[in-house]
Coordinates of C-alpha atoms and ligand atoms in Angstrom, one line a residue:
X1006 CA 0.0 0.0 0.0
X1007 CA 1.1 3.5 -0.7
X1008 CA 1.2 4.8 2.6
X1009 CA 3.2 2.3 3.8
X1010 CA 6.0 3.6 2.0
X1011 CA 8.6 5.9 3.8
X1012 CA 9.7 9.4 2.0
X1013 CA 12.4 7.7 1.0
X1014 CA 10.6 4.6 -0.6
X1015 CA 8.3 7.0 -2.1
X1016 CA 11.0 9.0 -4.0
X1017 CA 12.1 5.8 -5.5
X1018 CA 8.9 4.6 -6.4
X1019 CA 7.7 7.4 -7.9
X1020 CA 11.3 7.9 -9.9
X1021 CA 10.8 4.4 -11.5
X1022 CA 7.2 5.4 -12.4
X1023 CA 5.5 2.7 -10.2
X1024 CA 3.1 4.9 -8.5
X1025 CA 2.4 8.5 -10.1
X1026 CA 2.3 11.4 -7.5
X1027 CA -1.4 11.8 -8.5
X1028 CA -1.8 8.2 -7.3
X1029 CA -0.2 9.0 -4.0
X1030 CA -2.1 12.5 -3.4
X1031 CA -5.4 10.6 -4.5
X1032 CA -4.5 7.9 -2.2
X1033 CA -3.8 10.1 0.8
X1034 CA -6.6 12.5 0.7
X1035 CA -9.1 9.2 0.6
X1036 CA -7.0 8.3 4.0
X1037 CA -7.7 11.9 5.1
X1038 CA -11.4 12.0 4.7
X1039 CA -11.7 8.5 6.1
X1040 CA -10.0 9.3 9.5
X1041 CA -11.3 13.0 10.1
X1042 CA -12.2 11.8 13.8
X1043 CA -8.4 11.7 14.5
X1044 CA -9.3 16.0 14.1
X1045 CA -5.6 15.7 12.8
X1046 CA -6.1 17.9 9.6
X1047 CA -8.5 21.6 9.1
X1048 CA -7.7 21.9 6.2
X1049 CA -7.6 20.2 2.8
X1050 CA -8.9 21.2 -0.7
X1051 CA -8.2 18.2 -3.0
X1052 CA -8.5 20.4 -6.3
X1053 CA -5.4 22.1 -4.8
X1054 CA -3.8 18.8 -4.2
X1055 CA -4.3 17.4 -7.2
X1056 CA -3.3 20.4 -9.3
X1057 CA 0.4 20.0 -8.0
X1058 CA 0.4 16.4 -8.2
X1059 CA -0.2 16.8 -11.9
X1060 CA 2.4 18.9 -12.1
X1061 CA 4.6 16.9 -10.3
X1062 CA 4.0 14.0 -12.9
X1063 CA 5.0 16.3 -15.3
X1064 CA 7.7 17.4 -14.0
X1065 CA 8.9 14.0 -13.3
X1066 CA 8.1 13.3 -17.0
X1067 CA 10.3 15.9 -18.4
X1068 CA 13.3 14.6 -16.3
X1069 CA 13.1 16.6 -13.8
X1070 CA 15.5 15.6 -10.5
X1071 CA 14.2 17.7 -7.7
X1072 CA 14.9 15.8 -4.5
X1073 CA 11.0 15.1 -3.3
X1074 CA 9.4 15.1 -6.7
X1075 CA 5.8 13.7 -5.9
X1076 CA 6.0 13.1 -2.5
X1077 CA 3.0 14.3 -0.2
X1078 CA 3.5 16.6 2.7
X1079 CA 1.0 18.0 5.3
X1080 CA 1.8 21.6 6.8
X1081 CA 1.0 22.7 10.3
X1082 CA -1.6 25.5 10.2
X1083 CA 1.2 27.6 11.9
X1084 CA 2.8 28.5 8.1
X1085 CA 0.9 30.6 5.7
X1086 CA 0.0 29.3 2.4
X1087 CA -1.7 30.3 -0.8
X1088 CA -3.7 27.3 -1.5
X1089 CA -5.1 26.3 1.8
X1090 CA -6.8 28.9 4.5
X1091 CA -4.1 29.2 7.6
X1092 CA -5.5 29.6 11.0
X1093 CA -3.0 28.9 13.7
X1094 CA -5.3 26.9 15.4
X1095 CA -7.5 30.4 16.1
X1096 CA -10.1 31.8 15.9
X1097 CA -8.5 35.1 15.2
X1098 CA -7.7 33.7 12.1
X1099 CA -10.8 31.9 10.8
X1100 CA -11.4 32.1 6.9
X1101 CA -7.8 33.5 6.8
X1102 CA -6.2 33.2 3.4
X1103 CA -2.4 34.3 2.8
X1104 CA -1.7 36.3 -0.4
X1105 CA 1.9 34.3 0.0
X1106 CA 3.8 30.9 0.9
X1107 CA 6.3 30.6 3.8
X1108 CA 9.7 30.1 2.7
X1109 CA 9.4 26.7 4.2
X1110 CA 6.4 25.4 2.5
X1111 CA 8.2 27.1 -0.9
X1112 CA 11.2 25.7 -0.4
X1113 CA 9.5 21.7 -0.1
X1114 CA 7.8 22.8 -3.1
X1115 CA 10.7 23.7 -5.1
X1116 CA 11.7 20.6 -4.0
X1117 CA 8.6 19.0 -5.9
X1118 CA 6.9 18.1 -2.4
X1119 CA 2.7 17.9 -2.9
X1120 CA 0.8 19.8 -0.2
X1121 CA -1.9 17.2 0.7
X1122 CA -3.5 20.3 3.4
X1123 CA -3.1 22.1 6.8
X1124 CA -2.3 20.2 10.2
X1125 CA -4.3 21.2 13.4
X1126 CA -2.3 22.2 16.1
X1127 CA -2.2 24.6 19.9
X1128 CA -3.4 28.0 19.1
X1129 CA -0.3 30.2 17.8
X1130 CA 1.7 26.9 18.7
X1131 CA 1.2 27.5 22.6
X1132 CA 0.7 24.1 24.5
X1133 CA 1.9 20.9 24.6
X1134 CA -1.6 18.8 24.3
X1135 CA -3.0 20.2 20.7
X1136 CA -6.2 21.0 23.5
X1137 CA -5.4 24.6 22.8
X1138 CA -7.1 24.8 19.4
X1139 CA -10.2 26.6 18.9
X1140 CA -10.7 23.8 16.3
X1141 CA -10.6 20.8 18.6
X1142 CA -8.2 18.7 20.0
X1143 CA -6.2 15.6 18.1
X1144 CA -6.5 12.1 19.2
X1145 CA -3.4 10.4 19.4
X1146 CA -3.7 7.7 16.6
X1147 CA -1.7 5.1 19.8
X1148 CA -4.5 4.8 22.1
X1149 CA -7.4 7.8 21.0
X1150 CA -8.4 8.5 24.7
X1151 CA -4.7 10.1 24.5
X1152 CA -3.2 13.4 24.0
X1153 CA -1.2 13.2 20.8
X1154 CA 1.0 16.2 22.5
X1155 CA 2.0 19.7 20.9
X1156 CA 1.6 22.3 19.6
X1157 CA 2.6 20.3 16.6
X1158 CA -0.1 17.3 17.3
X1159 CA -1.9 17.1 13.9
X1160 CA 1.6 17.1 12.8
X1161 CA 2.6 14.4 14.8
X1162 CA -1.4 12.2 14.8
X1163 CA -0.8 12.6 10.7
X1164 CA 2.5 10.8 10.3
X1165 CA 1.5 8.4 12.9
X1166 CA -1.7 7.2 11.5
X1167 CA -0.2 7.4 7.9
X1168 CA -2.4 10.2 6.6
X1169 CA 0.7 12.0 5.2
X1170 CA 4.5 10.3 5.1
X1171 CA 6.0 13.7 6.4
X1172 CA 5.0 16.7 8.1
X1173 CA 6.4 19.6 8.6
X1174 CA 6.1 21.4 12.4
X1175 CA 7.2 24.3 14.5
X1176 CA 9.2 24.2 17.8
X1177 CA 9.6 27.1 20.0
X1178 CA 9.8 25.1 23.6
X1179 CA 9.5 21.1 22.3
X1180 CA 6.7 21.3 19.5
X1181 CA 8.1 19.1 16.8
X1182 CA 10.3 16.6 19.8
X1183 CA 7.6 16.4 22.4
X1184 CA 4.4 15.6 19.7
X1185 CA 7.0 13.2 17.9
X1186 CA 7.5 11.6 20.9
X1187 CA 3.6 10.8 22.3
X1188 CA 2.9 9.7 18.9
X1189 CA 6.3 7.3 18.1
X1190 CA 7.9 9.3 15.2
X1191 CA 10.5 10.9 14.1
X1192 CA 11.4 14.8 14.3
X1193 CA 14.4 17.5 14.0
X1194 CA 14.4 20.8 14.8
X1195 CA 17.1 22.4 14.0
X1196 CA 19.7 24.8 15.0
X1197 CA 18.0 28.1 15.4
X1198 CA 18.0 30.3 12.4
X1199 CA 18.5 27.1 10.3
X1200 CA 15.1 27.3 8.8
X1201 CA 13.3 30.7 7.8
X1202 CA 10.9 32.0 9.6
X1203 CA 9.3 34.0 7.3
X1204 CA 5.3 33.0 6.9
X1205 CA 5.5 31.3 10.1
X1206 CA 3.3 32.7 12.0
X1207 CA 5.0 33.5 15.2
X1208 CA 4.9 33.5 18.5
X1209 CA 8.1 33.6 20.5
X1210 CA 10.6 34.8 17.6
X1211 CA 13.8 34.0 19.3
X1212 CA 12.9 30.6 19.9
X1213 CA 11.0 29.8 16.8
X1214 CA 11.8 27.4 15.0
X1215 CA 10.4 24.3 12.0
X1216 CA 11.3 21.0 11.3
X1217 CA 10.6 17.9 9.3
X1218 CA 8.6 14.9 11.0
X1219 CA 8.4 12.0 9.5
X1220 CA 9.0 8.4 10.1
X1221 CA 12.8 7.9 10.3
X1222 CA 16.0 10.0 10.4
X1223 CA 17.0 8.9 7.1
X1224 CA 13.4 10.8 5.8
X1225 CA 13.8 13.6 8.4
X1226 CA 17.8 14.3 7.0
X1227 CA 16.2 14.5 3.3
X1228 CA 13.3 16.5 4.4
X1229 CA 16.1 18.9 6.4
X1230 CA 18.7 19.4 3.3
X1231 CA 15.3 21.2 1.5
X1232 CA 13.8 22.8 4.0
X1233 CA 16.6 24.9 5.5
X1234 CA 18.7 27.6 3.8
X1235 CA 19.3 31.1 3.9
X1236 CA 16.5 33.8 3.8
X1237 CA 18.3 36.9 4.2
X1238 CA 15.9 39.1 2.4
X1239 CA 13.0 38.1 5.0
X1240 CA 14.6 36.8 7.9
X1241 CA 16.7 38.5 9.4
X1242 CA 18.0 35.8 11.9
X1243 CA 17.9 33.2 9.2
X1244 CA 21.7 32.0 9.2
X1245 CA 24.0 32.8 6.3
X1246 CA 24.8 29.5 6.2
X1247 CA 25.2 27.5 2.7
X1248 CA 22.2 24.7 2.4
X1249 CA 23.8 21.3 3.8
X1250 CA 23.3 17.5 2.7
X1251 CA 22.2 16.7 6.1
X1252 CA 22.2 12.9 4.5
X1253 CA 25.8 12.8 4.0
X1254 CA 26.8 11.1 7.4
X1255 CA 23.9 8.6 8.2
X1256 CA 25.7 5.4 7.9
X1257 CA 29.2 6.9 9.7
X1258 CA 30.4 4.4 12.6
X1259 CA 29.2 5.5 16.0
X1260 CA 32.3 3.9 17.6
X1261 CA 33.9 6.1 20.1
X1262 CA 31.3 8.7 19.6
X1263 CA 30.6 10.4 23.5
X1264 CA 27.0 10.3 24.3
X1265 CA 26.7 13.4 27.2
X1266 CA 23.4 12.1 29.5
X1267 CA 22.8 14.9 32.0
X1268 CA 22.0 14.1 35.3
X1269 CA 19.5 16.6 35.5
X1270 CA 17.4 14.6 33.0
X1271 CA 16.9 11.8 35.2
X1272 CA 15.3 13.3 38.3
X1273 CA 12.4 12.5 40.4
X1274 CA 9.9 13.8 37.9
X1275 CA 11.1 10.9 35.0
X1276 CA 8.5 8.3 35.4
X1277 CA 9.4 5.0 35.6
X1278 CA 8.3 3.3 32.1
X1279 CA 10.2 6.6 30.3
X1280 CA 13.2 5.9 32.3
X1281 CA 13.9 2.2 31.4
X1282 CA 13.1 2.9 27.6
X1283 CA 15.4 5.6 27.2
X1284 CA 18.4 3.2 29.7
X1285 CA 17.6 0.7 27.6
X1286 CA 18.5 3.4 24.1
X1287 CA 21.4 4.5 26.0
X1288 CA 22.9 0.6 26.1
X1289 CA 22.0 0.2 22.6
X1290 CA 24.2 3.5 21.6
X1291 CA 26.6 1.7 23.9
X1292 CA 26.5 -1.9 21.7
X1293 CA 27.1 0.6 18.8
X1294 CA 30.6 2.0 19.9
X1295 CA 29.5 5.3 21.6
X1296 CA 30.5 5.6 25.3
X1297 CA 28.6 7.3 27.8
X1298 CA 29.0 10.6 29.6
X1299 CA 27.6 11.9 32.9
X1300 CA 27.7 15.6 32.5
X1301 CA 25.5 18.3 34.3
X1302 CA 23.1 21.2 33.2
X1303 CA 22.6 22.4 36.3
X1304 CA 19.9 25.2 35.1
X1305 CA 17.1 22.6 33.7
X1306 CA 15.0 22.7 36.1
X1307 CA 15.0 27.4 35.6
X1308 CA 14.2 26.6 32.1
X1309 CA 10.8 26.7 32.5
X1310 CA 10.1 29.7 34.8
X1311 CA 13.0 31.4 32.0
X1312 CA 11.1 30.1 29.0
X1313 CA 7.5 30.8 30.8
X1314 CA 8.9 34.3 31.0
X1315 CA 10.7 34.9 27.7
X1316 CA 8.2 33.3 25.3
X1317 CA 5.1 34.9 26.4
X1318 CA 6.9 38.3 26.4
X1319 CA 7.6 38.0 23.4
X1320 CA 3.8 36.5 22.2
X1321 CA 3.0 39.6 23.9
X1322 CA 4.4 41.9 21.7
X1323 CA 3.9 39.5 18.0
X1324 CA 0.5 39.0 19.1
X1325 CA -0.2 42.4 19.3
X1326 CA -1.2 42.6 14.9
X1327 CA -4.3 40.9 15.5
X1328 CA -6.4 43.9 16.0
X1329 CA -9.2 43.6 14.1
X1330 CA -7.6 46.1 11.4
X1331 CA -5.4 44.3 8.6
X1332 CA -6.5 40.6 8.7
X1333 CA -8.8 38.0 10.4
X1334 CA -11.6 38.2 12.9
X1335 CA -13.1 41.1 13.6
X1336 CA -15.8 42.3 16.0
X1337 CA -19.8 42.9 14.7
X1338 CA -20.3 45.2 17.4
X1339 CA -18.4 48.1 18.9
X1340 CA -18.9 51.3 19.6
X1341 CA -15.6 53.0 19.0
X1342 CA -11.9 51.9 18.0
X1343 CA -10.5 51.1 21.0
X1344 CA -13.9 49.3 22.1
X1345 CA -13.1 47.5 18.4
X1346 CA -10.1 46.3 19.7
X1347 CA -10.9 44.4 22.9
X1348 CA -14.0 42.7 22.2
X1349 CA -12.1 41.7 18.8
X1350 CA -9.2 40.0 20.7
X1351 CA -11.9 39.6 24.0
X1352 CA -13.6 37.1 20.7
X1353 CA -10.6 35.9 19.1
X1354 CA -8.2 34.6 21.2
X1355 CA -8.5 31.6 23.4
X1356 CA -7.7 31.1 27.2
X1357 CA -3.9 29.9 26.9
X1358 CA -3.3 32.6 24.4
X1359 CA -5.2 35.5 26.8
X1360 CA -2.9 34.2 29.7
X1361 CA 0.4 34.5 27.9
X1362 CA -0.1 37.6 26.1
X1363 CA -1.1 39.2 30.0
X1364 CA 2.0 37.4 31.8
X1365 CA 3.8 38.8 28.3
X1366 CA 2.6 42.1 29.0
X1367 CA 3.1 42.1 32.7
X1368 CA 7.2 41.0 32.5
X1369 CA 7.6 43.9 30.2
X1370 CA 5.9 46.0 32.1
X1371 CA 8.0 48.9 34.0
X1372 CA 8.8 48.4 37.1
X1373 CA 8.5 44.4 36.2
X1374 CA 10.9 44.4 33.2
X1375 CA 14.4 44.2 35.3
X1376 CA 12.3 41.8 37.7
X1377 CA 11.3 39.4 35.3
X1378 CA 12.3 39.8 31.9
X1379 CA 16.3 41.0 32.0
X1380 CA 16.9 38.1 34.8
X1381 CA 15.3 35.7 32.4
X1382 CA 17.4 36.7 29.6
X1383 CA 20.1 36.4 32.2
X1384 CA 20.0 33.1 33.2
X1385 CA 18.9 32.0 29.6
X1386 CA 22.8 33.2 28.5
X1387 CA 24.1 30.6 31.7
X1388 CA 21.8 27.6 30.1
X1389 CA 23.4 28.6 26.9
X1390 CA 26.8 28.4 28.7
X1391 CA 26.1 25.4 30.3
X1392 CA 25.3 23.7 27.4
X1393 CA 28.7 24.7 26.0
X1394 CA 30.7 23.4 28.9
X1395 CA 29.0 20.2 28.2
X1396 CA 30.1 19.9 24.4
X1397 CA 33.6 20.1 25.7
X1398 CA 33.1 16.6 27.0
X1399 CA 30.9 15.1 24.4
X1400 CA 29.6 15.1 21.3
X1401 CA 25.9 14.7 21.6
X1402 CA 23.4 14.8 24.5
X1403 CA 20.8 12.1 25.3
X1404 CA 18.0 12.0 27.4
X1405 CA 14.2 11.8 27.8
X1406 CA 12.0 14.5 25.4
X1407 CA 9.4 14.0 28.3
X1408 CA 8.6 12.8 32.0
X1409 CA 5.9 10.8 30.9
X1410 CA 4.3 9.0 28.0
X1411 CA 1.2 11.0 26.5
X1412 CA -1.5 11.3 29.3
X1413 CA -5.3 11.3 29.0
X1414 CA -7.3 13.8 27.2
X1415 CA -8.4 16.2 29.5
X1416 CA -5.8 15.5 32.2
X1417 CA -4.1 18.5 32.5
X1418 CA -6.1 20.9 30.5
X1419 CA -7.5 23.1 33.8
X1420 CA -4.0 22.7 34.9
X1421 CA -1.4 24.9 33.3
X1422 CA 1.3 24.9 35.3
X1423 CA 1.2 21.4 35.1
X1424 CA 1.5 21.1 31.6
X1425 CA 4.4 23.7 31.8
X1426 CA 5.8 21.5 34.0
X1427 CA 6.0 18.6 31.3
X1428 CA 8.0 20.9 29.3
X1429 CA 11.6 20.6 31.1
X1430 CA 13.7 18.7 28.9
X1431 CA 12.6 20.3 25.7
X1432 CA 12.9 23.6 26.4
X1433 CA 16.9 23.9 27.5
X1434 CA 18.0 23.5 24.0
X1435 CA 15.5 25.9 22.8
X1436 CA 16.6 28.7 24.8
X1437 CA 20.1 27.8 23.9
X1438 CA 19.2 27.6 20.4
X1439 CA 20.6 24.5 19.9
X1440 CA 19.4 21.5 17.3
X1441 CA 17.6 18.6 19.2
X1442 CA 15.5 15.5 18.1
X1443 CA 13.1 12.5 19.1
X1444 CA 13.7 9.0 18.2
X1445 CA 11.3 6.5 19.0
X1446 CA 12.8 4.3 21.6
X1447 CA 10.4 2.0 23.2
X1448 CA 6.7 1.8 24.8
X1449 CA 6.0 2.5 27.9
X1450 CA 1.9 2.5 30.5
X1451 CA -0.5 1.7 28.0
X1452 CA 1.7 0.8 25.1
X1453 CA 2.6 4.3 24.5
X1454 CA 5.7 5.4 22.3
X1455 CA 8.5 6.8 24.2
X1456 CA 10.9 9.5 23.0
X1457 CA 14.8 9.4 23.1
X1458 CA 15.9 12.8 22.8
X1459 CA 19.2 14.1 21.6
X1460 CA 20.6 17.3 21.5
X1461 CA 23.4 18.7 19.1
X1462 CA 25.8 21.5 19.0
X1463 CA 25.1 24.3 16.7
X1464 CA 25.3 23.0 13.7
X1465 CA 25.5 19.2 14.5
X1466 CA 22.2 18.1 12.5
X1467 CA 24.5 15.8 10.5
X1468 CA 25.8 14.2 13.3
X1469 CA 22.7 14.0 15.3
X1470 CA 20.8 12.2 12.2
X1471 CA 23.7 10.3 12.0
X1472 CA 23.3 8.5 15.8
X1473 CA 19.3 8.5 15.2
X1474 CA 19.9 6.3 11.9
X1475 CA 21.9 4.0 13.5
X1476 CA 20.7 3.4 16.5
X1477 CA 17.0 2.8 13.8
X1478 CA 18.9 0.4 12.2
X1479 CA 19.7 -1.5 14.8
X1480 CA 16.0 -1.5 16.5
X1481 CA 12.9 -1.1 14.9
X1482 CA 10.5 1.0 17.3
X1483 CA 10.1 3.6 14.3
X1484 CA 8.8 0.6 12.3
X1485 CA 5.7 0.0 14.4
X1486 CA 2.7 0.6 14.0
X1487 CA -1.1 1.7 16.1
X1488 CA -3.3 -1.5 15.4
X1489 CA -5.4 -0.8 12.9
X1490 CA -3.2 1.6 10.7
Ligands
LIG2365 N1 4.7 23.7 25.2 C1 5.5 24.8 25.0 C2 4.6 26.0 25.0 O1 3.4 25.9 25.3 C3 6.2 24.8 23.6 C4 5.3 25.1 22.5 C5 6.1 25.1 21.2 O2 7.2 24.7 21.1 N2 5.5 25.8 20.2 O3 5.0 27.2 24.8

């Protein structure tokens, strides 16, 4: 069956002509509209769909050798596109069409990539549950009384259930590793400024960042070498950095390769089932040559009051266009301007998004600024320093992406602190910048996928695609399946 195939299957097959990409779009959009209660996609528009698989055919007639020729690919509703309406998961943004593509979604379709539609996720990427959306939550494809996680869960729910073979999500404190985790996939984000931001629609812009997910490292390293690249003329903290073959080391030997595992990661907060998955990776990298580390990053457990302060200061202030004025929702009734603009964003925004953008506003506030905001950025230059310490004693960084396996619908959704609380060990290498990943890495309560995390130096995609292959080619958690997919 078609979407059984990998991205990198697909490429093949549809070089050698045995499937045609209209064939695989048709094929995936039938899978689409047959699983709709997953809430995983909100938006497609086969005519769309179809249109660029045609063109893909022909393009693959003619000879043509872009990378991803004919492959399908799902967007989260977090990057603006001119086929598809774009939301954000909000209600601000209902009916919301973009006049433009995000370099991202242009740059996968340069690469000849077929947008099958638009992937639900948290609104303006802010949760870890996808129970932020105005549009519903996802149902995690493993078990459907389950979170699938987020913000990127349609993202992660699609490639799961096989509606799309790759995704692409966002990740400003864990949204591509955490979601790829719950759901037993694959996902990279990169180093910071890897990937333009331009068209994603943002919400913490120093953090910001997207990301392939997909089924394997091999996919996710193709996926990668496309998707990033310099955007100078629209981001200006996209890196000047040439576009890389992040496929170029996936089969190197992992012999003597030193695996940092940081103490901090292994706390009283790791439940049990997480913990003996990810010691059971860490003694599989250790059959493959690598030897382990102990190191510290003694500021983990500040990441989360630092992030909880940093991001929603900064949501404060890009959250601040949706007025009512240029684009999406805007109030019936008002009397004057200013009464325009509250019961507009009083309408439009949701609860999470309402809480940040006030704790945003309070941190910045003066008399609050030096308080919160300035000590935040402080200690968010230590993690960063920390972090470097640690590469001076090894070459990647393993651990858990999360305390716990996904946790019931509803669980913590009047809770969240708690949820923040679930966000430790993604967001250090966020506020550091740094490139990180999830491999799948066992099963834990309930027969839910686990996440092995592992963090990279700037720059180190290559080599962290390069310990996520191998250690996928000697297991095969990545492999399996939910029943019934
Ligand atoms: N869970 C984190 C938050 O709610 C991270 C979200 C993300 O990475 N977009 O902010």
């Amino acid at each position: 069956m078609i979407h059984d195939l990998d991205v990198t299957q697909l490429v093949g097959a549809l070089r050698r002509r045995e499937v045609s990409a209209l064939e695989a779009a048709q094929h995936f959009l039938a899978r689409i509209e047959a699983q709709s209660d997953l809430g995983a996609f909100l938006a497609t528009d086969p005519e769309a769909t179809l249109a660029q698989a045609r063109a893909a055919d022909a393009r693959l007639a003619a000879g043509d050798t872009a990378p991803l020729l004919g492959v399908p690919i799902a967007h989260k509703d977090i990057f603006v596109t001119r086929d598809f309406p774009t939301t954000a998961g909000s209600r601000m943004l209902a009916g919301y069409r973009s006049p433009f593509d995000a370099t991202v979604v242009d740059r996968l379709a340069q690469a000849g990539m077929v947008t099958l539609g638009k992937l639900n996720c948290d609104e303006f990427a802010m949760g870890s549950s996808n129970e932020n959306s105005a549009f519903g939550p996802v149902k995690n494809p493993w078990d459907r009384a389950r979170v699938p996680g987020g913000s990127s869960g349609g993202s992660a729910a699609a490639v799961a259930a096989r509606l799309a073979p790759a995704v692409t999500g966002t990740d400003t404190g864990g949204s591509i590793r955490q979601p790829a985790s719950f759901c037993g996939i694959t996902g990279i984000k990169p180093t910071y400024g890897r990937a333009s931001r331009y068209g994603m629609i943002a919400y913490a812009s120093s953090l910001d960042q997207a990301g392939p997910m997909a089924r394997s490292a091999q996919d996710c390293a193709l996926l990668l070498s496309s998707l990033c690249g310099p955007d100078p003329d629209r981001d200006s903290t996209s890196l000047e950095v040439p576009t890389e073959d992040f496929s170029r080391a996936l089969n190197d030997d992992l012999t003597g390769l030193r695996i940092g595992v940081p103490r901090e990661f292994f706390g009283e907060g790791l439940a049990a089932d997480v913990r003996a998955a990810i010691d059971a990776a860490l003694a599989q990298y250790q059959k493959l040559g690598a030897t382990l580390v102990d190191i510290t990053l003694p500021r983990t457990e500040l990441s989360i009051p630092v992030y909880y302060v940093i991001a929603p200061a900064e949501a404060s202030s890009n959250l601040s266009r949706f007025d009512g004025v240029k684009f999406g929702h805007r109030a019936k009734h008002y009397t004057d301007l200013l009464d325009m603009y509250k019961k507009t964003r009083a309408e439009g925004f949701g609860e999470e998004v309402k809480r940040r953008i006030m704790t945003g506003t309070y941190v910045l506030s003066h008399g609050y600024y030096d308080a919160y905001y300035l000590q935040a950025q402080k200690i968010r230059r230590m993690i960063a320093d920390d972090f470097r310490q640690a590469f001076t004693q090894c070459d990647v960084i393993a651990g858990p992406v999360a305390p716990s396996v996904a946790w019931a619908l509803g669980d913590k959704a009047d809770d969240p602190v708690a949820s923040y609380l679930a966000d430790i060990y993604t967001l250090p290498a966020s506020l550091a910048g740094l490139p990180g990943m999830s491999v799948p890495c066992g099963f834990g309560a309930g027969g839910m996928p686990v996440g092995l995390q592992l963090i990279g130096n700037y720059f180190g995609e290559a080599r962290l695609l390069n310990a996520a292959h191998r250690f996928q080619q000697a297991t095969d958690f990545h492999l399996r399946k939910p029943e019934g997919v």
